[in-house]
Coordinates of C-alpha atoms and ligand atoms in Angstrom, one line a residue:
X1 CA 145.3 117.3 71.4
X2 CA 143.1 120.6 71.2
X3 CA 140.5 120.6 73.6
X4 CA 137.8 121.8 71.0
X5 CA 134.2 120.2 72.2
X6 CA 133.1 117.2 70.3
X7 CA 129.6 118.4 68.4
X8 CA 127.6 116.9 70.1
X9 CA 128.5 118.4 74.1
X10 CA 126.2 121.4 73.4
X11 CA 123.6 121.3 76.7
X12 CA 120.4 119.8 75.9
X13 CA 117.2 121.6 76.2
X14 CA 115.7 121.2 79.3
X15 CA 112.2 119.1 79.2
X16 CA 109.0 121.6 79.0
X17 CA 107.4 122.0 82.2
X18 CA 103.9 120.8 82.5
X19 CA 100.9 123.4 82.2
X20 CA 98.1 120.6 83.2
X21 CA 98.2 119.3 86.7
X22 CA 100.0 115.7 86.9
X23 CA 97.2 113.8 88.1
X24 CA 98.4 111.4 91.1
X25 CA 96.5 108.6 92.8
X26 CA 98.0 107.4 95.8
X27 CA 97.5 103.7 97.5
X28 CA 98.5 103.3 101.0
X29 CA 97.3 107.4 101.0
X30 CA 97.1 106.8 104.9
X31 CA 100.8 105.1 105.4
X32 CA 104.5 106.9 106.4
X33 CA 105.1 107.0 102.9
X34 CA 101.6 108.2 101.7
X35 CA 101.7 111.1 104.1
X36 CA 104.7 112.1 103.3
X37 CA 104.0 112.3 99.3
X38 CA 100.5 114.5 100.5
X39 CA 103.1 116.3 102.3
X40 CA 104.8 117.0 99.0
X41 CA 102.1 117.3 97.3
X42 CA 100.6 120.4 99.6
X43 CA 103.7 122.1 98.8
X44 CA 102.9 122.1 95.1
X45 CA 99.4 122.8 94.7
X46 CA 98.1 124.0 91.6
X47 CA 101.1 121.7 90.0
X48 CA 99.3 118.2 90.6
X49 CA 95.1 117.1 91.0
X50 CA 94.9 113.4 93.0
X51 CA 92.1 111.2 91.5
X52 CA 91.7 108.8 93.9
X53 CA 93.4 107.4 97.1
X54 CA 93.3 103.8 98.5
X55 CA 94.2 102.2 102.3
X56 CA 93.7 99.4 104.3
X57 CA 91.5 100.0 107.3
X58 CA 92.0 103.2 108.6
X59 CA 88.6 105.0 107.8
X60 CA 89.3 108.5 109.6
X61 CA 92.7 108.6 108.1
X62 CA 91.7 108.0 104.6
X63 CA 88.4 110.7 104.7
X64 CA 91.2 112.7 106.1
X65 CA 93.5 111.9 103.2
X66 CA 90.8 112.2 100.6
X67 CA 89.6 115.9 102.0
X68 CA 93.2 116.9 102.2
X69 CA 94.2 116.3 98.3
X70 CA 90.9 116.4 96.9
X71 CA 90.6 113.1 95.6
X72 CA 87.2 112.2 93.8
X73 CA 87.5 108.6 95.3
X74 CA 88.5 107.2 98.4
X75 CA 88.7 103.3 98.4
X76 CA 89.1 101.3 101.7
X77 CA 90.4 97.7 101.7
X78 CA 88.7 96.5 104.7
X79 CA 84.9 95.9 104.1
X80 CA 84.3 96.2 107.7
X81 CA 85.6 100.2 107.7
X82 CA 82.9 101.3 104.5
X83 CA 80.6 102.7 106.6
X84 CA 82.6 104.7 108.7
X85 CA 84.4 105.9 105.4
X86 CA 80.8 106.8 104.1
X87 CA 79.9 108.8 107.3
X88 CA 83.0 110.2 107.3
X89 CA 82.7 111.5 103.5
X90 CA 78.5 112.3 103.7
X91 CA 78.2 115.4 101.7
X92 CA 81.2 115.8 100.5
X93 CA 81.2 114.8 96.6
X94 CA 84.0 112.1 97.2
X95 CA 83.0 108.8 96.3
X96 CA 83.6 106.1 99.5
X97 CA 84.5 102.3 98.3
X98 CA 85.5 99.2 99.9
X99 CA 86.9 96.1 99.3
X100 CA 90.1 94.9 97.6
X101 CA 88.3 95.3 94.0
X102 CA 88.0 99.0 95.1
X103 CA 91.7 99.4 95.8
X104 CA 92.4 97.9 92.5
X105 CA 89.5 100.2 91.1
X106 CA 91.4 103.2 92.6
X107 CA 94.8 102.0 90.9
X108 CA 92.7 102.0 87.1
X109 CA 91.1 105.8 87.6
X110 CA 92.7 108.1 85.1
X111 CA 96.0 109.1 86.7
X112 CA 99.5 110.1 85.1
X113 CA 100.8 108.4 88.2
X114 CA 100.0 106.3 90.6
X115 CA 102.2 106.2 94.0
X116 CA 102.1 102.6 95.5
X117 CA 102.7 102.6 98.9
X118 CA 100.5 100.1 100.6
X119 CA 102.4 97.8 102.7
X120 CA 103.3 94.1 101.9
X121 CA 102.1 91.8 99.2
X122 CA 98.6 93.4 99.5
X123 CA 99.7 95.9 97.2
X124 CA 100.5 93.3 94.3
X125 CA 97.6 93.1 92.8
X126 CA 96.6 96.8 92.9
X127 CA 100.2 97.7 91.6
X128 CA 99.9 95.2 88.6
X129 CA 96.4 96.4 87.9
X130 CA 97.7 100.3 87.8
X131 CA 101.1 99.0 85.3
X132 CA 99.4 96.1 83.2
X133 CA 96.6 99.6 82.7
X134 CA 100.0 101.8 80.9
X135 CA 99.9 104.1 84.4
X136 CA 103.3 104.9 85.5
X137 CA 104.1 103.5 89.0
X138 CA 106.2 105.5 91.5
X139 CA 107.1 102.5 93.5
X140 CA 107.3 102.1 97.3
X141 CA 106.2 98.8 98.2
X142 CA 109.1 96.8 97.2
X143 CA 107.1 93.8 98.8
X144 CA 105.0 93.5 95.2
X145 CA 108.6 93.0 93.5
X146 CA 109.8 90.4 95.7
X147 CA 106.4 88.6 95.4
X148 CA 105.9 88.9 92.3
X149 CA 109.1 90.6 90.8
X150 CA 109.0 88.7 87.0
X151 CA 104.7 89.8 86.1
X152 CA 104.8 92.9 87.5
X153 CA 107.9 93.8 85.6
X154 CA 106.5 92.4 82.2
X155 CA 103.4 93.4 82.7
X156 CA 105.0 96.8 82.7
X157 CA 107.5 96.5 79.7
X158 CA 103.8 95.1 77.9
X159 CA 102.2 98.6 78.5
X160 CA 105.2 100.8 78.4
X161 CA 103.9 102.4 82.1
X162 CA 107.3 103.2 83.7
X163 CA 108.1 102.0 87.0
X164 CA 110.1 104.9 89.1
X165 CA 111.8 103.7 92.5
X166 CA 110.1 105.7 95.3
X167 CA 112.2 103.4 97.7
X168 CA 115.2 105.6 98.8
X169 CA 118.2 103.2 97.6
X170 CA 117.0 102.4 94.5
X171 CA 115.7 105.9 93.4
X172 CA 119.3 107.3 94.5
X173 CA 120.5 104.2 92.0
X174 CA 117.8 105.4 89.2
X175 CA 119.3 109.1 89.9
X176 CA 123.0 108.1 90.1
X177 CA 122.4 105.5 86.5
X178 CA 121.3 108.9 84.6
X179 CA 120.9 107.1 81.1
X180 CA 122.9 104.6 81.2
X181 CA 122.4 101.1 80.8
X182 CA 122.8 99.4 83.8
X183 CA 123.4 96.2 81.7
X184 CA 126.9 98.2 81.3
X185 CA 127.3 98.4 85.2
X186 CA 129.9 96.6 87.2
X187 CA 127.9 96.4 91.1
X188 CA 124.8 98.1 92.1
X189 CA 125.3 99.0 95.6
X190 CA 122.6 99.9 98.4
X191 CA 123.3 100.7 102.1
X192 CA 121.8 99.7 105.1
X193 CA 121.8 101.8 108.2
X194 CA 122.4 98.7 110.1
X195 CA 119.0 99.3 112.2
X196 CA 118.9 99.9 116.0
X197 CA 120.8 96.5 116.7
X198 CA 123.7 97.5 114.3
X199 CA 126.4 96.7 117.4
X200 CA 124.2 95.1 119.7
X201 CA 125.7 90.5 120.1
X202 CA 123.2 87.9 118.7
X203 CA 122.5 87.3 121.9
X204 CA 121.1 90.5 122.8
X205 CA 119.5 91.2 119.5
X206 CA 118.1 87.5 120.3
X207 CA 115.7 88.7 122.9
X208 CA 115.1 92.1 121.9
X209 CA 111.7 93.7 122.4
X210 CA 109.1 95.3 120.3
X211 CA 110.0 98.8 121.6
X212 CA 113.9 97.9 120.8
X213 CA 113.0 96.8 117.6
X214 CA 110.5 99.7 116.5
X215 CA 113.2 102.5 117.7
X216 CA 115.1 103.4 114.3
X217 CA 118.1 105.6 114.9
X218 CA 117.3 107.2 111.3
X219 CA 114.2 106.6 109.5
X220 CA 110.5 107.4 111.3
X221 CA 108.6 104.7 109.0
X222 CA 105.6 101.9 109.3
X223 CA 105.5 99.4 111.5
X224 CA 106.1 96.6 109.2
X225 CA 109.6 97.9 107.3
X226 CA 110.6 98.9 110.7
X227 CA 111.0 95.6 111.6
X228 CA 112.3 94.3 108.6
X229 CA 114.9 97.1 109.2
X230 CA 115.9 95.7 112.4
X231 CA 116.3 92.0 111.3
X232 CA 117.9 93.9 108.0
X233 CA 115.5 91.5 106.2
X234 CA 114.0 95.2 104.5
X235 CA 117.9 95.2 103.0
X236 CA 117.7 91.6 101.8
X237 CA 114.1 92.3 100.0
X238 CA 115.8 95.4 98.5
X239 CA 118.5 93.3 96.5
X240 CA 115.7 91.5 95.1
X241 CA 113.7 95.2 94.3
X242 CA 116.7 96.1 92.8
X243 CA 117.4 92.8 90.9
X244 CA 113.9 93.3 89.2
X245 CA 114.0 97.1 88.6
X246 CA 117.6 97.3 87.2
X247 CA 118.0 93.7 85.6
X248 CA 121.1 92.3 87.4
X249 CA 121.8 89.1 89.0
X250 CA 123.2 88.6 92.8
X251 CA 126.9 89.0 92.1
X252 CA 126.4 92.5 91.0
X253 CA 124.1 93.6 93.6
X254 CA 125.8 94.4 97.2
X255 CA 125.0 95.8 100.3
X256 CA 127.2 98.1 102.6
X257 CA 126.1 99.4 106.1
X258 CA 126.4 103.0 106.5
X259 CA 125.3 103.6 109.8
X260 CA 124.4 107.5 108.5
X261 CA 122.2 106.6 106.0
X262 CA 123.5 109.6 103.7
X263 CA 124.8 107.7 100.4
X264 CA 121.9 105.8 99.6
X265 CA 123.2 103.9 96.6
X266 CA 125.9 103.6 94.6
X267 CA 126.6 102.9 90.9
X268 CA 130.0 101.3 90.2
X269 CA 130.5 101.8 86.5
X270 CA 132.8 99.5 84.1
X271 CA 135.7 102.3 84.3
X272 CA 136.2 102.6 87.5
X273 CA 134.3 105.9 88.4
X274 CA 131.4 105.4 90.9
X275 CA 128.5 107.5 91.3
X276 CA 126.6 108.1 94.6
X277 CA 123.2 109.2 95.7
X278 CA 123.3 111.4 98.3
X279 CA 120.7 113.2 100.6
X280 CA 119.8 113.3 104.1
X281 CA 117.3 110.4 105.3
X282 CA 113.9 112.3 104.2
X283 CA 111.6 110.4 102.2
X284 CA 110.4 113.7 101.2
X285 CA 113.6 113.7 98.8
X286 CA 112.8 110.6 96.7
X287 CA 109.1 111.0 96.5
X288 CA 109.1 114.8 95.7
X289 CA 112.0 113.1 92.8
X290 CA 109.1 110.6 91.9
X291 CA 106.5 112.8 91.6
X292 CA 108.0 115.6 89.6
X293 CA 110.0 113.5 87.0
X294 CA 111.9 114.7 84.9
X295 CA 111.8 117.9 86.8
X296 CA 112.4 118.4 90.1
X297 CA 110.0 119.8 92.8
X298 CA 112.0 121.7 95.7
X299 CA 111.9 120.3 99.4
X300 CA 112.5 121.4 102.8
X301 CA 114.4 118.8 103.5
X302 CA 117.8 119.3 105.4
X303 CA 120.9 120.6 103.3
X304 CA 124.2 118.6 103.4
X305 CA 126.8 120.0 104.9
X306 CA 129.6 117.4 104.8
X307 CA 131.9 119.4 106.7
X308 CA 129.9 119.3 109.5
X309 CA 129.0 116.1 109.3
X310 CA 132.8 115.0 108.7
X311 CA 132.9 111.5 108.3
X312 CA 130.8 109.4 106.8
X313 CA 131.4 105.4 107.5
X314 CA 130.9 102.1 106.4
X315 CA 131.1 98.7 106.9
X316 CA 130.2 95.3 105.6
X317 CA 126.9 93.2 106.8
X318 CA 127.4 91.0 109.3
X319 CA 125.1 88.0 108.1
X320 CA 125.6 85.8 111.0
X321 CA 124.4 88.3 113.5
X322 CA 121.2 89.4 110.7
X323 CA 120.4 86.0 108.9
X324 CA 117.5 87.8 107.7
X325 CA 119.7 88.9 105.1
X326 CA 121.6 85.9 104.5
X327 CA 117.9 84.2 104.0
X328 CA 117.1 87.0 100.9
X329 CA 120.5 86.6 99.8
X330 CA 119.8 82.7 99.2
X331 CA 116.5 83.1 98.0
X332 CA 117.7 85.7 95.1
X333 CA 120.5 83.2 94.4
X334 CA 117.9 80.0 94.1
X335 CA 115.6 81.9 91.9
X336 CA 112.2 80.1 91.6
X337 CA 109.4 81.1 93.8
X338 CA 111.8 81.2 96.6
X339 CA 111.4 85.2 97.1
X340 CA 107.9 84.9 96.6
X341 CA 107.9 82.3 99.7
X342 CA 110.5 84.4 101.8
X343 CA 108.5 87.6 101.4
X344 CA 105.5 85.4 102.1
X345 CA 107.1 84.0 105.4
X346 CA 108.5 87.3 106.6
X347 CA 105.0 89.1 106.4
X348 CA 103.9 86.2 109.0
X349 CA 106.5 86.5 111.0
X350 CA 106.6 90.3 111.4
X351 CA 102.9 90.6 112.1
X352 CA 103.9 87.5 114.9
X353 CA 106.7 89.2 116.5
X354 CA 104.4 92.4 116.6
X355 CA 101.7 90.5 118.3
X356 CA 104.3 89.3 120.6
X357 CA 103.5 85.9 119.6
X358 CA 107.2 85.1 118.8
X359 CA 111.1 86.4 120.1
X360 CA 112.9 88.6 117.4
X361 CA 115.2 85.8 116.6
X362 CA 112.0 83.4 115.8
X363 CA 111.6 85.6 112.7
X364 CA 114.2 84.6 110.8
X365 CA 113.9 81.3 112.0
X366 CA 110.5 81.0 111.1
X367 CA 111.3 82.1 107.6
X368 CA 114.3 79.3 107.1
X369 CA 111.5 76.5 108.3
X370 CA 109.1 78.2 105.9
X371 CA 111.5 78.0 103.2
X372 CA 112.9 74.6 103.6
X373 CA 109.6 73.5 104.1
X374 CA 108.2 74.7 100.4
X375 CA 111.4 74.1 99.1
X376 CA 110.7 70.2 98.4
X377 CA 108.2 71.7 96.1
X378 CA 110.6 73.3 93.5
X379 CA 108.3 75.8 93.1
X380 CA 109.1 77.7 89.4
X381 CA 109.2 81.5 89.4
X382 CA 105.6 82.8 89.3
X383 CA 105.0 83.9 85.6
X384 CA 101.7 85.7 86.7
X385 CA 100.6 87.3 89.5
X386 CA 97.6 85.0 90.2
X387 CA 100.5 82.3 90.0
X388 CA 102.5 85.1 92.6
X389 CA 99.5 85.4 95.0
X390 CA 98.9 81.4 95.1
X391 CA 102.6 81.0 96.2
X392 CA 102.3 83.9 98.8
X393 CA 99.1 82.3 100.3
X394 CA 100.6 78.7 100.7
X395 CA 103.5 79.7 101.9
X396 CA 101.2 82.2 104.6
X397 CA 99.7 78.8 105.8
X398 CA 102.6 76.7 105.7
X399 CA 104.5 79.4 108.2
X400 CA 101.2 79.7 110.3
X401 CA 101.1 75.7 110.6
X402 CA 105.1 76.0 111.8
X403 CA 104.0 78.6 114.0
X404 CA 100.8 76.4 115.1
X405 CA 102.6 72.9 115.5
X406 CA 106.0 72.0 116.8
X407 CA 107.8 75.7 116.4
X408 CA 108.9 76.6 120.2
X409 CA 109.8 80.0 119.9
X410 CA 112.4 81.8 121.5
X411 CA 110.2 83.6 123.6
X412 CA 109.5 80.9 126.1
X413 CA 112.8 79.9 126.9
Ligands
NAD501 P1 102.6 102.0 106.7 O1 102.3 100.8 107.5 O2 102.9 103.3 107.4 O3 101.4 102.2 105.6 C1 100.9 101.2 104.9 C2 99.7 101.7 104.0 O4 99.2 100.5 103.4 C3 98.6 102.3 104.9 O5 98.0 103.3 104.2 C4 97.6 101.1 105.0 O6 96.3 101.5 105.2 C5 97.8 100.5 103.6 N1 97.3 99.1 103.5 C6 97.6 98.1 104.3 N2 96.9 97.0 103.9 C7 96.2 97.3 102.8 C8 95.4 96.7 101.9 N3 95.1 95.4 102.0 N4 94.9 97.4 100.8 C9 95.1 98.7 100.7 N5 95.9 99.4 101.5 C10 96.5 98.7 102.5 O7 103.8 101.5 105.8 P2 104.9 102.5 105.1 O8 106.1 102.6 106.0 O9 104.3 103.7 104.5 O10 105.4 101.5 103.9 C11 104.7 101.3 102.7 C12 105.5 100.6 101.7 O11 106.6 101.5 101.3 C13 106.1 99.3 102.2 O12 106.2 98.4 101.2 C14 107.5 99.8 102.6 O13 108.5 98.7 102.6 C15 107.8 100.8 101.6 N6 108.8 101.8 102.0 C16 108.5 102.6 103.1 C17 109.5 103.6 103.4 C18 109.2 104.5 104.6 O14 110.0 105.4 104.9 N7 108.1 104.3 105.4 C19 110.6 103.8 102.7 C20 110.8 103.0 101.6 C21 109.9 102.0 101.2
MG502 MG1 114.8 101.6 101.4

């Protein structure tokens, strides 16, 4: 055979860079994951303008954010924190806003992109607002997909707005697919660091403390996914991110611990030949990827050097010592409105164990009894997100009635 070059392998002209600034508005502006794009975004000024950020409560933090990136508006979910905001702004020319219409306000200003990265299914409606309007969504709070996975997808495919994965797994998937299908994909594969109970017995992980359960050996990260990385329940709601962004169902979708948190994801393709994300844990690497797609923006982030890290290992969940994960596993596998409940559920449960109102094992108890409880429903999968957000507020009370009524948690034995 001659190894003359079929016609078409000459390289393709790179995309044009942009002349105008991307314009950016970030929700959750005052979060782990909103700091760090600001971060990114110093380091490119002149490259990007920010319309508008959004938070949750944090007054201070959000003037702070709004001053920083010079955003026009600055919209606060808590009604309670306005006039602090408004203090804080006085004189400044950026327009203070609260309320939850506000956030979703902030997620319709013109914007070529709009970062979401508030925390939990808060940011549903805000993110669905921003995609249902045709703005692209770099996407962070992979709670709005497991809520509401089915609207917010269509509502995006209705618009054309593109959804990138901010969320380190699934943009190292989204960089590792490159244009192909992933219909045409054997397994999607994620990793899991394992969390700081990785080799700890049930037992132990059983009684662990807040402090134990906020100190992650790899990732510094809000309080909330923290958690959810400890109970690996954050691994469990990332099959069901990854089942809405890339289309596939449960038996293509795996997870494999990797206590290094180096590969990221994974893309098994039909032939055998696997591609791999790969970066040190920074979430500078897939936000600065998010922000300046199709280019790339440069980070500081740490080089590899794989010689000096030497081995990288891996090993399969353990489900009976993280049920969490076994829970989202079931709940992708029902279908329904189960995710939208088991999100629902773990969002009570978290903010519980955080209040020390209930033992770490209580969470993923509390979400079984939540589940089996709504379960007698049969509950179809929410086709809208107003049908998304009435699911996630029963199930809120349902878990908060277990919680209030004959629960005994772990904690008092
Ligand atoms: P965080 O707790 O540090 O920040 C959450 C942000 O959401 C804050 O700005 C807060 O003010 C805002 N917020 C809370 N309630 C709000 C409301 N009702 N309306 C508007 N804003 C509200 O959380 P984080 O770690 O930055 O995570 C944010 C999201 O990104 C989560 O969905 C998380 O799972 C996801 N994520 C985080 C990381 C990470 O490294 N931190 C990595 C991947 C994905
Ligand atoms: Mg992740």
């Amino acid at each position: 055979m001659s190894p003359q070059a079929p016609a078409d392998a000459s390289p393709r002209p790179a995309p044009r860079e942009e002349s105008a600034p991307r314009v950016v508005s970030i929700l959750g502006a005052t979060g782990s994951v909103g700091r760090s794009t600001i971060d990114v975004l110093r380091a490119h000024k002149g490259r990007f303008a920010v319309s508008a950020v959004a938070g949750g409560s944090d007054a201070a933090g959000l003037a702070r954010a709004a001053l920083e990136t010079g955003a026009r508006l600055a919209a606060i979910a808590d009604p309670s924190a306005y006039r602090a905001l408004r203090e804080a702004l006085a004189g400044t020319g950026v327009e203070a806003a609260a309320g939850p219409e506000a956030v979703i306000e902030a997620a319709l200003r013109p914007a070529d992109l709009v970062v979401a990265a508030i925390v939990g299914a808060a940011g549903v409606a805000p993110t669905h607002a921003a995609l249902a309007a045709g703005r692209s969504v770099a996407l962070a709070n992979k709670e709005s997909l497991v809520c509401a996975g089915a609207a917010v997808m269509r509502a995006a495919a209705a618009s054309g707005a593109r959804v990138l994965p901010m969320d380190s797994e699934h943009n190292a998937l989204f960089q590792a697919l490159g244009e192909a299908d992933p219909a045409r994909v054997e397994k999607l594969v994620i990793t899991a660091s394992g969390g700081p109970f990785r080799t700890w017995s049930a037992e132990r992980i059983a009684t662990a403390t807040r402090a134990e359960a906020l100190a992650h050996p790899n990732w510094a990260m809000g309080p909330k996914i923290t958690i959810d990385s400890a109970t690996m329940m954050n691994k469990g709601l990332e099959l069901i991110e990854a089942h809405h962004l890339f289309g596939l169902g449960a038996d293509r979708l795996d997870v494999l611990v990797h206590p290094q948190s180096v590969v990221h994801g994974l893309v098994m393709f039909t032939d055998g030949m696997s591609v791999a994300g790969l970066a040190h844990p920074d979430m500078r690497v897939p936000i600065a990827h998010c922000l300046g797609w199709p280019h790339r923006l440069a980070t500081p982030a740490r080089r590899l050097d794989l010689a000096e890290l030497g081995a990288l290992t891996f090993e399969r969940p353990d489900i009976g010592r993280f049920p969490a994960l076994g829970l989202a596993v079931e709940a992708l596998r029902e279908g329904g409105a189960a995710a939208t409940v088991l999100n629902a559920a773990n969002e009570v449960a978290v903010a519980a164990f955080l209040d020390g109102r209930i033992a770490f094992s209580d969470i993923a108890r509390l979400v079984a009894l939540a589940r089996e409880a709504m379960a007698r429903e049969r509950l179809a999968e929410p086709a809208t997100v107003a049908e998304a957000l009435a699911i996630n507020d029963a199930a809120r009370q349902t878990s908060d009635a277990i919680l209030a009524g004959s629960f005994r948690s772990g904690i008092l034995s």
